[in-house]
Amino acid sequence: MENESMKFEDAMLQLEKIVQQLETGDVPLEDSITLYKKGMELSSFCQQKLQSAEKQLISIVDKDGTATPFDPSEGENASE
């Protein structure tokens, strides 16, 4: 993707527009392929951003500043 500094929200808006264009069925085949490729790039970009955010949120920092891994699948019992 050309602009790696793009914000997640901007990528999602572009992706939504592409999906709307493709859903109308009024786009010529060659343009549809180009839009599809761009949509896949945006989808991959958004997925990477979400995975990065998840990694940042996956640890809990206690009052001493110590980071402790957190497993969200364990719910509230994870820190006990």
PDB file of C-alpha atoms in Angstrom:
ATOM      1  CA  MET A   1       0.000   0.000   0.000  1.00  0.00           C
ATOM      2  CA  GLU A   2       1.304   3.426  -0.890  1.00  0.00           C
ATOM      3  CA  ASN A   3       0.401   5.280   2.294  1.00  0.00           C
ATOM      4  CA  GLU A   4       1.278   3.282   5.407  1.00  0.00           C
ATOM      5  CA  SER A   5       0.663   6.389   7.539  1.00  0.00           C
ATOM      6  CA  MET A   6      -3.030   6.238   6.648  1.00  0.00           C
ATOM      7  CA  LYS A   7      -5.403   6.145   9.604  1.00  0.00           C
ATOM      8  CA  PHE A   8      -7.538   3.082  10.229  1.00  0.00           C
ATOM      9  CA  GLU A   9     -10.717   5.141  10.008  1.00  0.00           C
ATOM     10  CA  ASP A  10      -9.742   6.589   6.616  1.00  0.00           C
ATOM     11  CA  ALA A  11      -8.964   3.128   5.271  1.00  0.00           C
ATOM     12  CA  MET A  12     -12.322   1.825   6.499  1.00  0.00           C
ATOM     13  CA  LEU A  13     -14.169   4.709   4.808  1.00  0.00           C
ATOM     14  CA  GLN A  14     -12.390   4.006   1.530  1.00  0.00           C
ATOM     15  CA  LEU A  15     -13.136   0.307   1.879  1.00  0.00           C
ATOM     16  CA  GLU A  16     -16.830   1.006   2.524  1.00  0.00           C
ATOM     17  CA  LYS A  17     -17.008   3.188  -0.598  1.00  0.00           C
ATOM     18  CA  ILE A  18     -15.378   0.477  -2.685  1.00  0.00           C
ATOM     19  CA  VAL A  19     -17.821  -2.132  -1.404  1.00  0.00           C
ATOM     20  CA  GLN A  20     -20.754   0.172  -2.191  1.00  0.00           C
ATOM     21  CA  GLN A  21     -19.425   0.743  -5.721  1.00  0.00           C
ATOM     22  CA  LEU A  22     -18.970  -2.982  -6.307  1.00  0.00           C
ATOM     23  CA  GLU A  23     -22.410  -3.780  -4.892  1.00  0.00           C
ATOM     24  CA  THR A  24     -24.136  -1.468  -7.361  1.00  0.00           C
ATOM     25  CA  GLY A  25     -22.933  -3.609 -10.258  1.00  0.00           C
ATOM     26  CA  ASP A  26     -22.614  -0.497 -12.425  1.00  0.00           C
ATOM     27  CA  VAL A  27     -18.815  -0.620 -12.523  1.00  0.00           C
ATOM     28  CA  PRO A  28     -17.169  -1.989 -15.687  1.00  0.00           C
ATOM     29  CA  LEU A  29     -15.311  -5.285 -15.252  1.00  0.00           C
ATOM     30  CA  GLU A  30     -11.813  -3.804 -15.548  1.00  0.00           C
ATOM     31  CA  ASP A  31     -12.639  -1.117 -12.993  1.00  0.00           C
ATOM     32  CA  SER A  32     -14.213  -3.726 -10.726  1.00  0.00           C
ATOM     33  CA  ILE A  33     -10.991  -5.702 -10.720  1.00  0.00           C
ATOM     34  CA  THR A  34      -8.990  -2.589  -9.855  1.00  0.00           C
ATOM     35  CA  LEU A  35     -11.453  -1.702  -7.086  1.00  0.00           C
ATOM     36  CA  TYR A  36     -11.360  -5.270  -5.775  1.00  0.00           C
ATOM     37  CA  LYS A  37      -7.550  -5.214  -5.585  1.00  0.00           C
ATOM     38  CA  LYS A  38      -7.606  -1.854  -3.803  1.00  0.00           C
ATOM     39  CA  GLY A  39     -10.269  -3.179  -1.424  1.00  0.00           C
ATOM     40  CA  MET A  40      -8.139  -6.217  -0.588  1.00  0.00           C
ATOM     41  CA  GLU A  41      -5.155  -3.953   0.133  1.00  0.00           C
ATOM     42  CA  LEU A  42      -7.291  -1.782   2.405  1.00  0.00           C
ATOM     43  CA  SER A  43      -8.728  -4.848   4.126  1.00  0.00           C
ATOM     44  CA  SER A  44      -5.236  -6.190   4.788  1.00  0.00           C
ATOM     45  CA  PHE A  45      -4.108  -2.780   6.072  1.00  0.00           C
ATOM     46  CA  CYS A  46      -7.073  -2.601   8.478  1.00  0.00           C
ATOM     47  CA  GLN A  47      -6.461  -6.133   9.704  1.00  0.00           C
ATOM     48  CA  GLN A  48      -2.810  -5.308  10.435  1.00  0.00           C
ATOM     49  CA  LYS A  49      -3.848  -2.172  12.338  1.00  0.00           C
ATOM     50  CA  LEU A  50      -6.334  -4.178  14.424  1.00  0.00           C
ATOM     51  CA  GLN A  51      -3.742  -6.866  15.191  1.00  0.00           C
ATOM     52  CA  SER A  52      -1.261  -4.172  16.218  1.00  0.00           C
ATOM     53  CA  ALA A  53      -3.837  -2.572  18.506  1.00  0.00           C
ATOM     54  CA  GLU A  54      -4.655  -5.954  20.023  1.00  0.00           C
ATOM     55  CA  LYS A  55      -0.968  -6.586  20.779  1.00  0.00           C
ATOM     56  CA  GLN A  56      -0.739  -3.201  22.502  1.00  0.00           C
ATOM     57  CA  LEU A  57      -3.824  -3.910  24.616  1.00  0.00           C
ATOM     58  CA  ILE A  58      -2.963  -7.492  25.471  1.00  0.00           C
ATOM     59  CA  SER A  59      -0.944  -6.567  28.558  1.00  0.00           C
ATOM     60  CA  ILE A  60      -1.991  -4.881  31.738  1.00  0.00           C
ATOM     61  CA  VAL A  61       0.302  -2.349  33.396  1.00  0.00           C
ATOM     62  CA  ASP A  62       0.070  -2.397  37.184  1.00  0.00           C
ATOM     63  CA  LYS A  63       0.610   0.555  39.549  1.00  0.00           C
ATOM     64  CA  ASP A  64       4.380  -0.134  39.603  1.00  0.00           C
ATOM     65  CA  GLY A  65       4.561   0.093  35.819  1.00  0.00           C
ATOM     66  CA  THR A  66       5.086  -3.630  35.332  1.00  0.00           C
ATOM     67  CA  ALA A  67       3.426  -5.026  32.233  1.00  0.00           C
ATOM     68  CA  THR A  68       1.613  -8.314  32.761  1.00  0.00           C
ATOM     69  CA  PRO A  69       0.364 -10.403  29.856  1.00  0.00           C
ATOM     70  CA  PHE A  70      -3.408 -10.517  29.652  1.00  0.00           C
ATOM     71  CA  ASP A  71      -5.489 -13.242  28.058  1.00  0.00           C
ATOM     72  CA  PRO A  72      -8.861 -11.704  27.198  1.00  0.00           C
ATOM     73  CA  SER A  73     -10.357 -15.168  26.773  1.00  0.00           C
ATOM     74  CA  GLU A  74     -10.040 -15.709  30.543  1.00  0.00           C
ATOM     75  CA  GLY A  75     -12.218 -12.677  31.335  1.00  0.00           C
ATOM     76  CA  GLU A  76     -12.157 -11.128  34.797  1.00  0.00           C
ATOM     77  CA  ASN A  77     -10.414 -14.155  36.323  1.00  0.00           C
ATOM     78  CA  ALA A  78      -7.277 -13.562  34.235  1.00  0.00           C
ATOM     79  CA  SER A  79      -5.544 -11.391  36.860  1.00  0.00           C
ATOM     80  CA  GLU A  80      -6.357 -13.676  39.842  1.00  0.00           C
TER      81      GLU A  80
END
